[in-house]
């Protein structure tokens, strides 16, 4: 008999992928199946090894429509198959999220479940926009109200007369399509027409937009601006606080969509940095990092690591490939002995530190020419190992051998070009929806060029700008016909 699984109803927060709880992340990491709704930031799926299925009540290019009943049945079915299931919901599962309906269905089916609360859109929007929903000088209470009431005629209706007299902040969820009716009902109930009001769209995301107007003018202002869901309507004196409390829109990359061309396995730190700076990371991996086709040559090198005087690394992947394999084959750092280690830059040195090793040499400029120039004084007559990829420039072997080094080269990983971009990825470039694309190596530059259509290439340089990590990458981009608008001063992703 199959052991019964368990369902976790997890609040993903309102959009910013950093606003999920620690417990929510822990659930994602041990899940077998994730059912996520359309308001969930897909960047959160990086944290799970599970199969992920998108649920939406409306059909879209991302998937078919699913009714609430179908979602409930899918949760129950998967749990009965013994799976750990995460139902990942935008905001909080129980605040206008139908999480309680799903929990009730699970309870009635005898399926174990837990609820992991999330940051609901109202509190997050207030913080990111500059509205303190409660403040002792202007609002001692806040009310969350649905703008999308139950359609059944026998259900209790919202009493707008009571809300008009409410002594605090009103926040309406899902009310954009009824904003005219909502505002008129409040005015009819006696709400002051000049009450400060706002519509917040895409809260906590780089495309966050805020429209502020007196209450009686708000519907017209929304119609003129063309505000889009998901949006919140916020009404109350707290709206006046925005002038002093806004901070999110002042971040340096706010509103910018940044294409990240790194392999998915290396993108996490860059994604987090872009989010931290207020930008929207868009994953555009152009190459994939794979193990070598044959580990036997690497294993033979590992058996005699201590015979080398220097090991040279020109990427974090080289570090992971060599020392990761050392651990997998039963070895450990005792086999390194007194070998000295050279790293091309700080990211590679950081990768060494993850194995509790310190780089003995890091050049001031992070490229192969500088690394070779600094190493030349140390390698005459010495045995040197270079842990490299299937594709690498010939600068190091040429310069080190000319300096008298006895150089061995060991391929510890493969760079494999991606075959094609998805239609969605191509469309973003073709329609000029990206602001920047970052190129972090010559191979990535060449691979991106090969993946683009003529229509996409026509957008580059003006609507979609390109930033290069180094002069070598810039040269490769220009050779294949990619324009470069900016080049890093420090040759790292942070740079």
XYZ file of N, CA and C in Angstrom, residues 169-371:
609
model
N -7.620 52.767 7.050
C -7.255 52.542 5.658
C -8.091 51.419 5.061
N -8.575 51.617 3.852
C -9.306 50.583 3.108
C -8.398 50.060 1.993
N -8.293 48.739 1.884
C -7.528 48.128 0.791
C -8.425 47.114 0.096
N -8.679 47.351 -1.185
C -9.504 46.447 -1.973
C -8.612 45.578 -2.857
N -8.799 44.273 -2.745
C -8.138 43.314 -3.618
C -9.042 43.024 -4.831
N -8.417 42.788 -5.980
C -9.138 42.319 -7.174
C -10.308 43.224 -7.547
N -10.164 44.517 -7.357
C -11.290 45.413 -7.594
C -11.134 46.340 -8.788
N -10.063 46.166 -9.568
C -9.791 47.123 -10.633
C -10.930 47.178 -11.658
N -11.500 46.011 -11.992
C -12.563 45.986 -13.000
C -13.863 46.597 -12.486
N -13.962 46.825 -11.164
C -15.175 47.402 -10.566
C -14.891 48.720 -9.863
N -13.782 49.365 -10.226
C -13.358 50.526 -9.455
C -14.405 51.640 -9.472
N -15.095 51.818 -10.584
C -16.129 52.849 -10.651
C -17.261 52.589 -9.671
N -17.711 51.321 -9.612
C -18.796 50.957 -8.692
C -18.352 51.098 -7.240
N -17.114 50.647 -6.955
C -16.615 50.699 -5.581
C -16.523 52.147 -5.097
N -15.929 53.003 -5.907
C -15.775 54.403 -5.508
C -17.132 55.079 -5.362
N -18.057 54.827 -6.268
C -19.378 55.458 -6.184
C -20.123 55.003 -4.939
N -19.989 53.702 -4.607
C -20.662 53.183 -3.413
C -20.116 53.849 -2.148
N -18.794 54.073 -2.105
C -18.200 54.742 -0.943
C -18.640 56.203 -0.874
N -18.687 56.872 -2.014
C -19.142 58.266 -2.028
C -20.610 58.362 -1.622
N -21.427 57.431 -2.111
C -22.838 57.413 -1.723
C -22.999 57.153 -0.232
N -22.025 56.412 0.336
C -22.080 56.121 1.772
C -21.551 57.251 2.631
N -21.061 58.314 2.006
C -20.615 59.479 2.765
C -19.115 59.667 2.845
N -18.357 58.892 2.090
C -16.898 59.064 2.118
C -16.535 60.398 1.483
N -15.613 61.105 2.093
C -15.199 62.407 1.599
C -14.583 62.280 0.198
N -15.071 63.010 -0.810
C -14.551 62.886 -2.181
C -13.064 63.156 -2.317
N -12.517 64.024 -1.457
C -11.095 64.373 -1.572
C -10.177 63.424 -0.795
N -10.733 62.341 -0.263
C -9.899 61.376 0.461
C -8.762 60.894 -0.438
N -7.520 60.876 0.033
C -6.405 60.377 -0.787
C -6.626 58.916 -1.163
N -6.348 58.579 -2.399
C -6.556 57.215 -2.875
C -5.493 56.865 -3.901
N -5.298 55.582 -4.113
C -4.266 55.136 -5.055
C -4.611 53.761 -5.591
N -4.070 53.462 -6.764
C -4.071 52.112 -7.313
C -2.612 51.685 -7.456
N -2.287 50.521 -6.904
C -0.933 49.974 -6.979
C -0.985 48.720 -7.836
N -0.225 48.711 -8.921
C -0.168 47.552 -9.815
C 1.196 46.885 -9.714
N 1.199 45.556 -9.819
C 2.438 44.770 -9.826
C 3.327 45.095 -8.615
N 2.719 45.140 -7.452
C 3.450 45.543 -6.247
C 4.656 44.648 -5.990
N 5.751 45.260 -5.580
C 7.034 44.664 -5.196
C 7.864 44.188 -6.379
N 7.368 44.344 -7.598
C 8.119 43.951 -8.785
C 8.703 45.196 -9.466
N 9.714 45.027 -10.300
C 10.300 46.196 -10.971
C 9.315 46.945 -11.857
N 8.251 46.276 -12.291
C 7.231 46.964 -13.094
C 6.118 47.559 -12.231
N 6.375 47.679 -10.934
C 5.410 48.297 -10.012
C 5.038 49.700 -10.494
N 3.734 49.992 -10.486
C 3.255 51.305 -10.895
C 2.234 51.805 -9.872
N 2.230 53.106 -9.603
C 1.337 53.706 -8.616
C 0.624 54.887 -9.252
N -0.669 54.909 -9.058
C -1.488 56.023 -9.538
C -2.186 56.631 -8.332
N -1.968 57.909 -8.079
C -2.534 58.590 -6.904
C -3.505 59.664 -7.377
N -4.667 59.732 -6.730
C -5.669 60.753 -7.073
C -6.654 60.875 -5.923
N -7.369 62.014 -5.813
C -8.483 62.078 -4.858
C -9.495 60.983 -5.193
N -10.183 60.489 -4.181
C -11.070 59.347 -4.363
C -12.045 59.542 -5.527
N -12.668 60.695 -5.616
C -13.695 60.865 -6.633
C -13.118 60.910 -8.054
N -11.831 61.173 -8.194
C -11.192 61.222 -9.507
C -10.504 59.913 -9.888
N -10.438 58.974 -8.950
C -9.632 57.767 -9.168
C -10.096 56.930 -10.370
N -11.395 56.646 -10.550
C -11.795 55.832 -11.708
C -11.378 56.451 -13.035
N -11.553 57.766 -13.162
C -11.175 58.428 -14.404
C -9.660 58.359 -14.612
N -8.891 58.556 -13.541
C -7.443 58.504 -13.641
C -6.974 57.108 -14.063
N -7.627 56.078 -13.530
C -7.272 54.706 -13.886
C -7.581 54.440 -15.353
N -8.738 54.905 -15.809
C -9.105 54.717 -17.220
C -8.111 55.413 -18.139
N -7.684 56.603 -17.758
C -6.738 57.355 -18.581
C -5.368 56.687 -18.624
N -4.949 56.151 -17.480
C -3.606 55.565 -17.389
C -3.546 54.136 -17.900
N -4.710 53.467 -17.957
C -4.723 52.081 -18.403
C -4.062 51.132 -17.428
N -4.337 51.289 -16.140
C -3.755 50.413 -15.116
C -4.172 48.963 -15.359
N -3.270 48.050 -15.038
C -3.504 46.631 -15.308
C -3.465 45.830 -14.009
N -4.215 44.720 -13.945
C -4.120 43.826 -12.790
C -2.814 43.033 -12.857
N -2.404 42.422 -11.734
C -3.029 42.501 -10.421
C -2.769 43.857 -9.755
N -3.839 44.418 -9.219
C -3.757 45.744 -8.613
C -4.506 45.779 -7.294
N -4.125 46.720 -6.471
C -4.814 46.993 -5.212
C -5.320 48.430 -5.242
N -6.474 48.655 -4.628
C -6.996 50.006 -4.432
C -6.773 50.348 -2.965
N -6.064 51.439 -2.706
C -5.758 51.851 -1.333
C -6.389 53.223 -1.105
N -7.184 53.334 -0.020
C -7.923 54.566 0.253
C -7.680 54.976 1.699
N -7.191 56.188 1.886
C -6.985 56.671 3.251
C -5.840 57.661 3.324
N -5.691 58.272 4.484
C -4.675 59.291 4.692
C -3.261 58.758 4.534
N -3.081 57.437 4.673
C -1.732 56.875 4.554
C -1.123 57.143 3.181
N -1.956 57.359 2.168
C -1.453 57.598 0.815
C -0.574 58.849 0.784
N -0.839 59.814 1.644
C -0.050 61.050 1.664
C 1.398 60.799 2.117
N 1.633 59.668 2.781
C 2.964 59.401 3.321
C 3.962 58.994 2.243
N 3.452 58.686 1.061
C 4.303 58.179 -0.004
C 5.449 59.138 -0.349
N 5.201 60.421 -0.315
C 6.221 61.384 -0.723
C 7.509 61.233 0.091
N 7.381 60.839 1.351
C 8.560 60.718 2.213
C 9.035 59.272 2.383
N 8.126 58.315 2.231
C 8.473 56.930 2.579
C 8.795 56.041 1.395
N 8.652 56.509 0.173
C 8.966 55.631 -0.952
C 10.471 55.379 -1.024
N 10.860 54.164 -1.353
C 12.274 53.794 -1.448
C 12.548 52.847 -2.607
N 11.585 51.983 -2.890
C 11.804 50.934 -3.886
C 12.119 51.519 -5.264
N 11.395 52.564 -5.622
C 11.578 53.145 -6.965
C 12.888 53.914 -7.097
N 13.592 54.123 -5.988
C 14.881 54.808 -6.047
C 16.052 53.845 -6.248
N 15.785 52.533 -6.242
C 16.871 51.577 -6.451
C 17.425 51.730 -7.870
N 18.719 51.498 -8.049
C 19.356 51.855 -9.332
C 18.865 51.082 -10.548
N 18.372 49.867 -10.378
C 17.883 49.108 -11.531
C 16.362 49.003 -11.556
N 15.675 49.848 -10.782
C 14.215 49.765 -10.734
C 13.627 49.886 -12.139
N 12.718 48.977 -12.452
C 12.030 49.010 -13.734
C 12.805 48.414 -14.887
N 14.054 47.970 -14.649
C 14.872 47.439 -15.728
C 14.763 45.915 -15.797
N 14.617 45.420 -17.011
C 14.628 43.973 -17.238
C 16.008 43.584 -17.769
N 16.667 42.689 -17.035
C 18.052 42.343 -17.318
C 18.133 40.888 -17.775
N 18.568 40.662 -19.004
C 18.746 39.305 -19.499
C 20.041 38.710 -18.976
N 19.940 37.570 -18.301
C 21.088 36.891 -17.702
C 21.400 35.664 -18.548
N 22.549 35.697 -19.214
C 22.896 34.653 -20.177
C 23.739 33.542 -19.568
N 24.016 33.605 -18.299
C 24.828 32.578 -17.629
C 24.101 31.237 -17.642
N 24.820 30.129 -17.535
C 24.163 28.834 -17.346
C 23.299 28.863 -16.088
N 22.199 28.143 -16.107
C 21.265 28.160 -14.979
C 21.948 27.785 -13.671
N 22.908 26.869 -13.734
C 23.572 26.419 -12.509
C 24.423 27.505 -11.873
N 24.720 28.579 -12.618
C 25.568 29.642 -12.095
C 24.816 30.946 -11.873
N 23.537 30.967 -12.148
C 22.823 32.238 -12.227
C 22.316 32.761 -10.887
N 22.276 31.939 -9.851
C 21.602 32.335 -8.612
C 22.129 33.648 -8.036
N 23.433 33.784 -7.910
C 23.990 34.984 -7.288
C 23.664 36.230 -8.110
N 23.698 36.089 -9.427
C 23.393 37.232 -10.293
C 21.921 37.607 -10.205
N 21.056 36.606 -10.175
C 19.618 36.855 -10.023
C 19.356 37.639 -8.746
N 19.932 37.174 -7.651
C 19.704 37.831 -6.361
C 20.230 39.261 -6.352
N 21.357 39.488 -7.028
C 21.920 40.830 -7.062
C 21.045 41.778 -7.875
N 20.518 41.304 -9.004
C 19.635 42.138 -9.822
C 18.375 42.490 -9.040
N 17.797 41.515 -8.350
C 16.607 41.768 -7.539
C 16.918 42.773 -6.436
N 18.053 42.601 -5.792
C 18.471 43.510 -4.709
C 18.565 44.958 -5.200
N 18.936 45.142 -6.460
C 19.086 46.471 -7.030
C 17.809 46.984 -7.687
N 16.709 46.230 -7.540
C 15.421 46.690 -8.031
C 15.086 46.271 -9.438
N 15.923 45.451 -10.080
C 15.672 45.024 -11.449
C 14.922 43.713 -11.528
N 14.522 43.371 -12.741
C 13.839 42.101 -12.984
C 14.772 41.186 -13.764
N 15.267 40.111 -13.144
C 16.131 39.189 -13.870
C 15.310 38.360 -14.858
N 15.803 38.230 -16.068
C 15.171 37.388 -17.081
C 16.207 36.347 -17.500
N 15.908 35.084 -17.269
C 16.873 34.018 -17.533
C 16.937 33.740 -19.029
N 18.127 33.913 -19.594
C 18.383 33.641 -21.013
C 19.639 32.782 -21.147
N 19.681 31.619 -20.533
C 20.912 30.823 -20.609
C 21.230 30.457 -22.056
N 22.465 30.697 -22.462
C 22.866 30.389 -23.840
C 23.761 29.168 -23.918
N 24.354 28.790 -22.791
C 25.160 27.579 -22.758
C 24.801 26.770 -21.520
N 25.157 25.518 -21.556
C 24.910 24.610 -20.433
C 26.238 24.019 -19.987
N 26.409 23.895 -18.686
C 27.610 23.281 -18.131
C 27.321 21.809 -17.856
N 28.133 20.931 -18.453
C 27.951 19.487 -18.277
C 29.264 18.851 -17.843
N 29.187 17.674 -17.244
C 30.422 16.953 -16.916
C 31.153 16.562 -18.197
N 32.432 16.252 -18.095
C 33.152 15.775 -19.288
C 32.556 14.451 -19.770
N 32.731 14.156 -21.036
C 32.192 12.904 -21.573
C 32.845 11.694 -20.925
N 34.083 11.853 -20.504
C 34.822 10.742 -19.907
C 35.590 11.265 -18.696
N 35.294 10.694 -17.508
C 35.968 11.128 -16.287
C 37.348 10.469 -16.109
N 37.646 9.448 -16.924
C 38.884 8.693 -16.689
C 40.133 9.575 -16.703
N 40.304 10.491 -17.679
C 41.508 11.346 -17.637
C 41.575 12.206 -16.378
N 40.408 12.688 -15.911
C 40.379 13.493 -14.682
C 40.786 12.641 -13.493
N 40.263 11.421 -13.436
C 40.568 10.539 -12.306
C 42.059 10.209 -12.244
N 42.682 10.064 -13.414
C 44.118 9.788 -13.416
C 44.904 10.985 -12.885
N 44.459 12.192 -13.227
C 45.114 13.399 -12.717
C 44.934 13.502 -11.210
N 43.756 13.174 -10.721
C 43.480 13.280 -9.285
C 44.389 12.375 -8.459
N 44.792 11.254 -9.019
C 45.658 10.326 -8.284
C 47.053 10.886 -8.059
N 47.418 11.943 -8.805
C 48.764 12.505 -8.659
C 48.734 14.030 -8.498
N 47.682 14.514 -7.856
C 47.562 15.961 -7.659
C 48.764 16.542 -6.937
N 49.242 15.819 -5.943
C 50.344 16.326 -5.125
C 51.649 16.479 -5.870
N 51.739 15.944 -7.109
C 52.968 16.045 -7.890
C 53.111 17.416 -8.557
N 52.006 18.176 -8.621
C 52.051 19.472 -9.309
C 52.542 20.568 -8.366
N 53.148 21.585 -8.974
C 53.566 22.760 -8.213
C 52.454 23.810 -8.199
N 51.709 23.902 -9.303
C 50.616 24.870 -9.415
C 49.401 24.201 -10.071
N 48.212 24.573 -9.593
C 46.973 24.268 -10.319
C 46.335 25.599 -10.659
N 45.973 25.767 -11.924
C 45.442 27.034 -12.418
C 43.965 26.859 -12.760
N 43.153 27.805 -12.280
C 41.709 27.769 -12.539
C 41.293 29.065 -13.227
N 40.585 28.938 -14.324
C 40.098 30.119 -15.047
C 38.588 30.263 -14.966
N 37.958 29.494 -14.093
C 36.516 29.643 -13.859
C 36.136 28.900 -12.593
N 35.012 29.310 -12.022
C 34.469 28.576 -10.869
C 34.084 27.160 -11.269
N 33.668 26.983 -12.528
C 33.310 25.641 -12.998
C 34.505 24.694 -12.958
N 35.694 25.237 -13.253
C 36.886 24.409 -13.183
C 37.152 23.925 -11.772
N 36.941 24.806 -10.806
C 37.116 24.430 -9.395
C 36.110 23.343 -9.015
N 34.849 23.595 -9.348
C 33.802 22.620 -9.013
C 34.063 21.284 -9.705
N 34.496 21.347 -10.968
C 34.721 20.106 -11.703
C 35.839 19.277 -11.107
N 36.967 19.915 -10.783
C 38.119 19.161 -10.285
C 37.911 18.685 -8.859
N 37.593 19.598 -7.952
C 37.499 19.201 -6.548
C 36.179 18.510 -6.226
N 35.134 18.814 -6.990
C 33.896 18.051 -6.834
C 34.116 16.591 -7.187
N 34.843 16.349 -8.273
C 35.152 14.970 -8.672
C 36.068 14.300 -7.660
N 37.002 15.059 -7.099
C 37.889 14.498 -6.068
C 37.069 13.940 -4.913
N 36.081 14.687 -4.470
C 35.236 14.228 -3.362
C 34.383 13.023 -3.776
N 33.828 13.082 -4.984
C 32.975 11.984 -5.463
C 33.730 10.659 -5.540
N 35.007 10.716 -5.829
C 35.786 9.480 -5.993
C 36.440 9.024 -4.690
N 36.036 9.650 -3.581
C 36.523 9.193 -2.281
C 37.741 9.924 -1.776
N 38.208 10.906 -2.506
C 39.365 11.665 -2.061
C 38.968 12.893 -1.266
N 39.964 13.605 -0.770
C 39.705 14.859 -0.080
C 40.928 15.761 -0.219
N 40.929 16.877 0.488
C 41.939 17.898 0.261
C 43.337 17.474 0.693
N 43.478 16.368 1.403
C 44.820 15.902 1.760
C 45.635 15.549 0.525
N 44.923 15.245 -0.587
C 45.631 14.898 -1.815
C 46.222 16.120 -2.514
N 45.799 17.297 -2.122
C 46.320 18.505 -2.754
C 47.739 18.793 -2.276
N 48.027 18.433 -1.046
C 49.369 18.639 -0.523
C 49.738 20.110 -0.474
N 50.951 20.442 -0.938
C 51.450 21.808 -0.859
C 51.354 22.520 -2.208
N 50.481 22.015 -3.080
C 50.300 22.632 -4.392
C 49.797 24.063 -4.222
N 50.306 24.976 -5.034
C 49.816 26.350 -5.014
C 48.691 26.517 -6.044
N 47.805 27.439 -5.744
C 46.583 27.588 -6.531
C 46.493 28.993 -7.106
N 46.164 29.076 -8.394
C 45.975 30.363 -9.072
C 44.554 30.453 -9.579
N 43.913 31.601 -9.351
C 42.533 31.834 -9.780
C 42.483 33.082 -10.639
N 41.678 33.034 -11.690
C 41.638 34.153 -12.632
C 40.953 35.388 -12.054
N 40.096 35.202 -11.060
C 39.382 36.338 -10.491
C 38.715 35.977 -9.181
N 38.007 36.942 -8.565
C 37.419 36.718 -7.238
C 36.338 35.647 -7.223
N 35.547 35.515 -8.296
C 34.507 34.482 -8.305
C 35.143 33.094 -8.261
N 36.244 32.928 -8.985
C 36.955 31.645 -8.975
C 37.623 31.416 -7.618
N 38.165 32.477 -7.048
C 38.747 32.360 -5.704
C 37.677 32.005 -4.677
N 36.489 32.570 -4.822
C 35.387 32.228 -3.913
C 35.023 30.753 -4.031
N 35.045 30.229 -5.262
C 34.741 28.814 -5.454
C 35.764 27.939 -4.737
N 37.038 28.346 -4.740
C 38.059 27.620 -3.981
C 37.763 27.658 -2.486
N 37.323 28.829 -2.012
C 37.026 28.943 -0.583
C 35.905 28.010 -0.156
N 34.967 27.723 -1.064
C 33.894 26.777 -0.717
C 34.449 25.379 -0.464
N 35.649 25.112 -0.970
C 36.323 23.840 -0.685
C 37.397 24.028 0.396
N 37.325 25.155 1.107
C 38.270 25.473 2.192
C 39.705 25.576 1.682
N 39.837 26.168 0.499
C 41.145 26.415 -0.094
C 41.283 27.908 -0.398
N 42.494 28.443 -0.223
C 42.745 29.842 -0.529
C 43.592 29.940 -1.794
N 43.237 30.883 -2.661
C 44.046 31.123 -3.855
C 45.356 31.794 -3.454
N 46.469 31.282 -3.975
C 47.774 31.897 -3.723
C 48.023 33.078 -4.649
N 47.306 33.098 -5.763
C 47.560 34.143 -6.745
C 46.245 34.495 -7.455
N 45.908 35.779 -7.458
C 44.774 36.314 -8.223
C 45.248 37.602 -8.890
N 45.205 37.714 -10.205
C 45.692 38.939 -10.860
C 44.795 40.132 -10.554
N 45.330 41.314 -10.770
C 44.547 42.530 -10.538
C 43.460 42.709 -11.590
N 43.722 42.280 -12.812
C 42.714 42.324 -13.883
C 42.338 40.890 -14.214
N 41.036 40.630 -14.287
C 40.563 39.252 -14.281
C 40.386 38.711 -15.702
N 41.523 38.449 -16.356
C 41.477 37.833 -17.680
C 42.736 36.998 -17.872
N 42.702 36.135 -18.871
C 43.771 35.150 -19.051
C 45.119 35.813 -19.287
N 45.147 36.916 -20.030
C 46.411 37.593 -20.298
C 47.093 38.034 -19.003
N 46.317 38.607 -18.090
C 46.885 39.079 -16.822
C 47.321 37.916 -15.945
N 46.506 36.850 -15.936
C 46.861 35.675 -15.141
C 48.172 35.082 -15.640
